[in-house]
PDB file of C-alpha atoms and ligand atoms in Angstrom:
ATOM      1  CA  MET H   1       0.000   0.000   0.000  1.00 97.00           C
ATOM      2  CA  THR H   2       1.365   3.410  -1.017  1.00 98.00           C
ATOM      3  CA  THR H   3       0.040   6.138   1.248  1.00 98.00           C
ATOM      4  CA  ILE H   4       0.415   9.895   0.943  1.00 98.00           C
ATOM      5  CA  VAL H   5       0.538  11.760   4.251  1.00 98.00           C
ATOM      6  CA  VAL H   6      -0.201  15.486   4.202  1.00 98.00           C
ATOM      7  CA  ALA H   7      -1.466  18.318   6.386  1.00 98.00           C
ATOM      8  CA  MET H   8      -3.241  21.039   4.452  1.00 98.00           C
ATOM      9  CA  GLY H   9      -5.300  24.136   5.023  1.00 98.00           C
ATOM     10  CA  LEU H  10      -8.729  24.889   3.584  1.00 98.00           C
ATOM     11  CA  GLY H  11      -7.200  26.119   0.317  1.00 98.00           C
ATOM     12  CA  ASN H  12      -4.931  23.034   0.036  1.00 98.00           C
ATOM     13  CA  GLU H  13      -1.983  25.112   1.284  1.00 98.00           C
ATOM     14  CA  ILE H  14       0.865  23.077   2.761  1.00 98.00           C
ATOM     15  CA  GLY H  15       3.948  25.285   3.114  1.00 98.00           C
ATOM     16  CA  ALA H  16       5.613  28.662   2.774  1.00 98.00           C
ATOM     17  CA  GLU H  17       9.296  29.529   2.523  1.00 97.00           C
ATOM     18  CA  ASN H  18      10.139  25.853   2.925  1.00 97.00           C
ATOM     19  CA  GLN H  19       8.406  25.577   6.295  1.00 96.00           C
ATOM     20  CA  LEU H  20       5.108  24.188   7.530  1.00 95.00           C
ATOM     21  CA  LEU H  21       2.327  26.720   8.166  1.00 97.00           C
ATOM     22  CA  TRP H  22       1.361  25.691  11.696  1.00 96.00           C
ATOM     23  CA  HIS H  23       2.573  24.021  14.849  1.00 93.00           C
ATOM     24  CA  LEU H  24       0.217  21.159  15.674  1.00 97.00           C
ATOM     25  CA  PRO H  25       1.855  18.706  18.096  1.00 97.00           C
ATOM     26  CA  LYS H  26      -1.149  16.345  17.828  1.00 97.00           C
ATOM     27  CA  ASP H  27      -0.595  16.156  14.087  1.00 98.00           C
ATOM     28  CA  LEU H  28       3.132  15.492  14.516  1.00 97.00           C
ATOM     29  CA  LYS H  29       2.276  12.649  16.915  1.00 98.00           C
ATOM     30  CA  HIS H  30      -0.243  11.249  14.409  1.00 98.00           C
ATOM     31  CA  PHE H  31       2.361  11.490  11.619  1.00 98.00           C
ATOM     32  CA  LYS H  32       4.883   9.630  13.781  1.00 98.00           C
ATOM     33  CA  GLU H  33       2.377   6.889  14.645  1.00 98.00           C
ATOM     34  CA  ILE H  34       1.406   6.340  11.013  1.00 98.00           C
ATOM     35  CA  THR H  35       4.913   6.315   9.525  1.00 98.00           C
ATOM     36  CA  THR H  36       7.225   4.829  12.189  1.00 98.00           C
ATOM     37  CA  GLY H  37       8.780   1.556  11.103  1.00 98.00           C
ATOM     38  CA  HIS H  38       8.107   2.134   7.397  1.00 98.00           C
ATOM     39  CA  PRO H  39      10.043   3.727   4.546  1.00 98.00           C
ATOM     40  CA  VAL H  40       9.228   7.387   3.914  1.00 98.00           C
ATOM     41  CA  ILE H  41       9.824   9.088   0.565  1.00 98.00           C
ATOM     42  CA  MET H  42      10.299  12.843   0.364  1.00 98.00           C
ATOM     43  CA  GLY H  43      11.657  15.563  -1.919  1.00 98.00           C
ATOM     44  CA  ARG H  44      15.009  17.194  -1.230  1.00 98.00           C
ATOM     45  CA  LYS H  45      13.374  20.454  -0.139  1.00 98.00           C
ATOM     46  CA  THR H  46      11.180  18.720   2.425  1.00 98.00           C
ATOM     47  CA  TYR H  47      14.232  16.893   3.769  1.00 98.00           C
ATOM     48  CA  GLU H  48      16.087  20.189   4.122  1.00 97.00           C
ATOM     49  CA  SER H  49      13.073  21.721   5.817  1.00 97.00           C
ATOM     50  CA  ILE H  50      13.019  18.901   8.421  1.00 97.00           C
ATOM     51  CA  GLY H  51      16.811  19.200   8.682  1.00 96.00           C
ATOM     52  CA  LYS H  52      17.584  15.654   9.877  1.00 97.00           C
ATOM     53  CA  PRO H  53      16.552  12.067   9.198  1.00 98.00           C
ATOM     54  CA  LEU H  54      13.244  11.043  10.765  1.00 98.00           C
ATOM     55  CA  PRO H  55      14.146   8.371  13.342  1.00 97.00           C
ATOM     56  CA  ASN H  56      13.054   4.721  13.047  1.00 97.00           C
ATOM     57  CA  ARG H  57      12.100   5.080   9.389  1.00 97.00           C
ATOM     58  CA  THR H  58      14.177   4.557   6.237  1.00 98.00           C
ATOM     59  CA  ASN H  59      14.370   8.077   4.833  1.00 98.00           C
ATOM     60  CA  ILE H  60      14.424   8.024   1.028  1.00 98.00           C
ATOM     61  CA  VAL H  61      15.123  11.468  -0.415  1.00 98.00           C
ATOM     62  CA  VAL H  62      14.655  12.276  -4.095  1.00 98.00           C
ATOM     63  CA  SER H  63      17.066  14.722  -5.723  1.00 98.00           C
ATOM     64  CA  ARG H  64      18.573  15.339  -9.139  1.00 97.00           C
ATOM     65  CA  LYS H  65      21.739  16.737  -7.543  1.00 95.00           C
ATOM     66  CA  LYS H  66      24.751  14.643  -8.377  1.00 90.00           C
ATOM     67  CA  ASP H  67      27.162  15.579  -5.593  1.00 89.00           C
ATOM     68  CA  TRP H  68      24.906  15.618  -2.558  1.00 90.00           C
ATOM     69  CA  PHE H  69      25.499  13.393   0.441  1.00 91.00           C
ATOM     70  CA  GLU H  70      23.940  13.345   3.899  1.00 92.00           C
ATOM     71  CA  GLU H  71      24.408  10.834   6.640  1.00 93.00           C
ATOM     72  CA  GLY H  72      21.442   8.655   7.605  1.00 95.00           C
ATOM     73  CA  ILE H  73      19.375   8.971   4.433  1.00 97.00           C
ATOM     74  CA  LEU H  74      19.117   7.151   1.130  1.00 97.00           C
ATOM     75  CA  ILE H  75      19.406   9.625  -1.764  1.00 97.00           C
ATOM     76  CA  VAL H  76      17.950   8.545  -5.102  1.00 97.00           C
ATOM     77  CA  GLY H  77      17.842  10.286  -8.480  1.00 97.00           C
ATOM     78  CA  SER H  78      14.237   9.566  -9.432  1.00 98.00           C
ATOM     79  CA  LEU H  79      10.862   8.832  -7.921  1.00 98.00           C
ATOM     80  CA  LYS H  80      10.796   5.535  -9.751  1.00 97.00           C
ATOM     81  CA  GLU H  81      13.956   4.482  -7.921  1.00 98.00           C
ATOM     82  CA  ALA H  82      12.563   5.730  -4.604  1.00 98.00           C
ATOM     83  CA  LEU H  83       9.427   3.613  -5.027  1.00 98.00           C
ATOM     84  CA  LYS H  84      11.455   0.574  -6.080  1.00 98.00           C
ATOM     85  CA  PHE H  85      13.702   0.748  -2.997  1.00 97.00           C
ATOM     86  CA  ALA H  86      10.805   1.406  -0.641  1.00 98.00           C
ATOM     87  CA  LYS H  87       8.683  -1.443  -1.995  1.00 98.00           C
ATOM     88  CA  LYS H  88      11.596  -3.870  -1.639  1.00 97.00           C
ATOM     89  CA  MET H  89      11.758  -2.974   2.052  1.00 97.00           C
ATOM     90  CA  ASP H  90       8.105  -2.982   3.043  1.00 98.00           C
ATOM     91  CA  GLU H  91       4.585  -3.512   1.782  1.00 97.00           C
ATOM     92  CA  ASP H  92       3.511  -0.223   3.346  1.00 98.00           C
ATOM     93  CA  ILE H  93       5.323   2.865   2.140  1.00 98.00           C
ATOM     94  CA  PHE H  94       4.632   6.524   2.808  1.00 98.00           C
ATOM     95  CA  ILE H  95       5.069   9.582   0.629  1.00 98.00           C
ATOM     96  CA  ILE H  96       5.507  12.607   2.858  1.00 98.00           C
ATOM     97  CA  GLY H  97       5.907  15.572   0.504  1.00 97.00           C
ATOM     98  CA  GLY H  98       6.352  18.202  -0.479  1.00 96.00           C
ATOM     99  CA  GLY H  99       4.152  19.793  -3.111  1.00 98.00           C
ATOM    100  CA  ASN H 100       6.326  18.813  -6.041  1.00 98.00           C
ATOM    101  CA  ILE H 101       6.433  15.169  -4.949  1.00 98.00           C
ATOM    102  CA  TYR H 102       2.692  15.058  -4.158  1.00 98.00           C
ATOM    103  CA  GLU H 103       1.884  16.329  -7.686  1.00 98.00           C
ATOM    104  CA  GLN H 104       3.903  13.465  -9.166  1.00 98.00           C
ATOM    105  CA  THR H 105       2.518  10.730  -6.912  1.00 98.00           C
ATOM    106  CA  ILE H 106      -1.178  11.426  -6.236  1.00 98.00           C
ATOM    107  CA  ASP H 107      -2.138   9.359  -9.278  1.00 96.00           C
ATOM    108  CA  LEU H 108      -0.246   6.312  -8.080  1.00 96.00           C
ATOM    109  CA  ALA H 109      -1.123   6.395  -4.368  1.00 97.00           C
ATOM    110  CA  ASP H 110      -3.647   3.936  -2.918  1.00 97.00           C
ATOM    111  CA  LYS H 111      -4.549   6.005   0.118  1.00 98.00           C
ATOM    112  CA  LEU H 112      -4.355   9.588   1.437  1.00 98.00           C
ATOM    113  CA  GLU H 113      -3.924  10.359   5.132  1.00 98.00           C
ATOM    114  CA  VAL H 114      -4.905  14.004   5.280  1.00 98.00           C
ATOM    115  CA  THR H 115      -4.868  16.381   8.207  1.00 98.00           C
ATOM    116  CA  SER H 116      -7.386  19.025   7.221  1.00 98.00           C
ATOM    117  CA  VAL H 117      -6.459  22.170   9.123  1.00 98.00           C
ATOM    118  CA  LYS H 118      -9.328  24.608   9.545  1.00 98.00           C
ATOM    119  CA  ALA H 119      -7.416  27.702   8.478  1.00 97.00           C
ATOM    120  CA  ASN H 120      -6.721  29.731   5.351  1.00 97.00           C
ATOM    121  CA  LEU H 121      -3.042  30.636   5.378  1.00 97.00           C
ATOM    122  CA  LYS H 122      -0.698  32.368   2.982  1.00 98.00           C
ATOM    123  CA  ALA H 123       1.428  29.767   1.227  1.00 98.00           C
ATOM    124  CA  ASP H 124       3.662  29.095  -1.745  1.00 98.00           C
ATOM    125  CA  VAL H 125       3.164  25.321  -1.965  1.00 98.00           C
ATOM    126  CA  PHE H 126      -0.153  23.491  -2.341  1.00 98.00           C
ATOM    127  CA  PHE H 127      -1.530  19.943  -2.431  1.00 98.00           C
ATOM    128  CA  PRO H 128      -3.254  18.948  -5.685  1.00 98.00           C
ATOM    129  CA  GLU H 129      -7.047  18.775  -5.807  1.00 97.00           C
ATOM    130  CA  ILE H 130      -8.500  15.628  -4.228  1.00 98.00           C
ATOM    131  CA  ASN H 131     -10.904  14.611  -6.978  1.00 96.00           C
ATOM    132  CA  PRO H 132     -14.116  13.244  -5.392  1.00 95.00           C
ATOM    133  CA  LYS H 133     -14.665  11.096  -8.486  1.00 94.00           C
ATOM    134  CA  ILE H 134     -11.463   9.243  -7.620  1.00 95.00           C
ATOM    135  CA  TRP H 135     -11.183   9.494  -3.829  1.00 97.00           C
ATOM    136  CA  LYS H 136     -13.697   8.531  -1.158  1.00 97.00           C
ATOM    137  CA  LYS H 137     -13.356   9.802   2.408  1.00 97.00           C
ATOM    138  CA  THR H 138     -13.678   6.699   4.597  1.00 97.00           C
ATOM    139  CA  ILE H 139     -12.666   7.935   8.074  1.00 97.00           C
ATOM    140  CA  GLU H 140     -12.737  11.336   9.765  1.00 98.00           C
ATOM    141  CA  THR H 141     -11.924  12.283  13.350  1.00 98.00           C
ATOM    142  CA  CYS H 142     -11.892  15.920  14.376  1.00 98.00           C
ATOM    143  CA  HIS H 143     -10.087  17.809  17.150  1.00 97.00           C
ATOM    144  CA  GLU H 144     -10.649  21.267  18.518  1.00 97.00           C
ATOM    145  CA  LYS H 145      -7.847  23.738  19.010  1.00 96.00           C
ATOM    146  CA  ASP H 146      -6.345  23.949  22.475  1.00 96.00           C
ATOM    147  CA  GLU H 147      -3.462  25.699  24.225  1.00 95.00           C
ATOM    148  CA  LYS H 148      -0.866  23.676  22.255  1.00 96.00           C
ATOM    149  CA  ASN H 149      -2.642  23.189  18.917  1.00 96.00           C
ATOM    150  CA  SER H 150      -3.557  26.513  17.395  1.00 94.00           C
ATOM    151  CA  TYR H 151      -6.242  25.418  14.884  1.00 97.00           C
ATOM    152  CA  ASP H 152      -9.168  23.014  14.725  1.00 98.00           C
ATOM    153  CA  PHE H 153      -8.316  20.101  12.454  1.00 98.00           C
ATOM    154  CA  CYS H 154      -9.598  16.712  11.247  1.00 98.00           C
ATOM    155  CA  PHE H 155      -7.702  13.526  10.440  1.00 98.00           C
ATOM    156  CA  GLN H 156      -9.187  12.144   7.231  1.00 98.00           C
ATOM    157  CA  THR H 157      -8.502   8.915   5.368  1.00 98.00           C
ATOM    158  CA  TYR H 158      -9.256   8.798   1.656  1.00 98.00           C
ATOM    159  CA  GLU H 159      -9.306   5.588  -0.338  1.00 97.00           C
ATOM    160  CA  ARG H 160      -9.198   5.260  -4.070  1.00 95.00           C
ATOM    161  CA  LYS H 161     -12.522   4.385  -5.665  1.00 92.00           C
ATOM    162  CA  GLU H 162     -10.858   3.170  -8.845  1.00 71.00           C
ATOM    163  CA  LYS H 163      -7.409   3.018 -10.394  1.00 58.00           C
ATOM    164  CA  LEU H 164      -6.833   5.712 -13.017  1.00 54.00           C
TER     165      LEU H 164
HETATM  166  N1  NAP V 201       1.961  20.220   5.166  1.00 90.10           N
HETATM  167  C1  NAP V 201       2.569  19.074   4.847  1.00 90.10           C
HETATM  168  O1  NAP V 201       2.060  17.981   5.090  1.00 90.10           O
HETATM  169  C2  NAP V 201       3.911  19.125   4.196  1.00 90.10           C
HETATM  170  C3  NAP V 201       4.649  17.949   3.989  1.00 90.10           C
HETATM  171  C4  NAP V 201       5.885  18.032   3.352  1.00 90.10           C
HETATM  172  C5  NAP V 201       6.378  19.264   2.956  1.00 90.10           C
HETATM  173  N2  NAP V 201       5.631  20.383   3.180  1.00 90.10           N
HETATM  174  C6  NAP V 201       6.110  21.694   2.723  1.00 90.10           C
HETATM  175  O2  NAP V 201       6.288  21.660   1.315  1.00 90.10           O
HETATM  176  C7  NAP V 201       7.327  22.554   0.954  1.00 90.10           C
HETATM  177  C8  NAP V 201       8.358  21.811   0.112  1.00 90.10           C
HETATM  178  O3  NAP V 201       7.730  21.326  -1.067  1.00 90.10           O
HETATM  179  P1  NAP V 201       8.341  21.622  -2.534  1.00 90.10           P
HETATM  180  O4  NAP V 201       7.285  21.277  -3.519  1.00 90.10           O
HETATM  181  O5  NAP V 201       8.917  22.996  -2.553  1.00 90.10           O
HETATM  182  O6  NAP V 201       9.583  20.622  -2.624  1.00 90.10           O
HETATM  183  P2  NAP V 201       9.725  19.027  -2.412  1.00 90.10           P
HETATM  184  O7  NAP V 201       8.633  18.324  -3.158  1.00 90.10           O
HETATM  185  O8  NAP V 201       9.913  18.704  -0.986  1.00 90.10           O
HETATM  186  O9  NAP V 201      11.143  18.769  -3.096  1.00 90.10           O
HETATM  187  C9  NAP V 201      11.340  19.107  -4.442  1.00 90.10           C
HETATM  188  C10 NAP V 201      12.714  18.592  -4.860  1.00 90.10           C
HETATM  189  O10 NAP V 201      12.675  17.169  -4.922  1.00 90.10           O
HETATM  190  C11 NAP V 201      13.501  16.728  -5.995  1.00 90.10           C
HETATM  191  N3  NAP V 201      12.650  16.054  -6.985  1.00 90.10           N
HETATM  192  C12 NAP V 201      11.332  16.238  -7.218  1.00 90.10           C
HETATM  193  N4  NAP V 201      10.888  15.399  -8.157  1.00 90.10           N
HETATM  194  C13 NAP V 201      11.949  14.647  -8.533  1.00 90.10           C
HETATM  195  C14 NAP V 201      12.125  13.603  -9.470  1.00 90.10           C
HETATM  196  N5  NAP V 201      11.090  13.134 -10.189  1.00 90.10           N
HETATM  197  N6  NAP V 201      13.363  13.061  -9.609  1.00 90.10           N
HETATM  198  C15 NAP V 201      14.397  13.512  -8.855  1.00 90.10           C
HETATM  199  N7  NAP V 201      14.299  14.504  -7.943  1.00 90.10           N
HETATM  200  C16 NAP V 201      13.077  15.076  -7.789  1.00 90.10           C
HETATM  201  C17 NAP V 201      14.174  17.971  -6.562  1.00 90.10           C
HETATM  202  O11 NAP V 201      15.348  18.126  -5.783  1.00 90.10           O
HETATM  203  P3  NAP V 201      16.713  18.811  -6.323  1.00 90.10           P
HETATM  204  O12 NAP V 201      16.367  20.261  -6.497  1.00 90.10           O
HETATM  205  O13 NAP V 201      17.706  18.522  -5.251  1.00 90.10           O
HETATM  206  O14 NAP V 201      17.027  18.121  -7.623  1.00 90.10           O
HETATM  207  C18 NAP V 201      13.154  19.050  -6.239  1.00 90.10           C
HETATM  208  O15 NAP V 201      13.724  20.346  -6.205  1.00 90.10           O
HETATM  209  C19 NAP V 201       7.874  23.118   2.263  1.00 90.10           C
HETATM  210  O16 NAP V 201       7.231  24.356   2.551  1.00 90.10           O
HETATM  211  C20 NAP V 201       7.455  22.083   3.284  1.00 90.10           C
HETATM  212  O17 NAP V 201       7.346  22.616   4.601  1.00 90.10           O
HETATM  213  C21 NAP V 201       4.423  20.341   3.783  1.00 90.10           C
END
């Protein structure tokens, strides 16, 4: 199963200036629970935004740079290679962004784990449209903002109705 994990605002916004748009510790915990123990695939910019390998997950980072090396991650030159490595390691693999990588993988993912953040924020990176003809929301659990989590948000699971 290939799953995309994303947190987005009401206008599908996901990032600005290579950072996330919010601080939601409950979402970070959810992300950790979903992905720990499995390979995660990300774009080079998302890796640089996180700044270090995510622990207890094989970090596969996609980049076209030829002379780039970082300890603790697997760098590959194409998405195809990233998917091949990840699938050799595990049945369940996770694509964790950013916008550029989501655009290239939404059509091949089986499942979307979306955190829908109830805010409209200024951004320079967006998630593609989730086409309701293709994706069916199967689970939703919502949380209200509190002293540590600054927006209301819902965890949503989308499953593919049909292969493209
Ligand atoms: N809200 C969320 O859930 C979430 C999750 C992740 C990221 N984000 C945000 O998204 C933003 C980053 O997204 P982004 O779209 O700018 O960048 P990105 O998707 O993280 O990374 C893009 C880079 O990945 C490499 N790449 C992409 N496609 C490739 C391919 N087919 N083959 C080889 N390399 C490829 C290239 O690296 P090189 O330039 O090195 O060749 C490209 O510049 C940040 O603001 C981040 O905080 C948000």
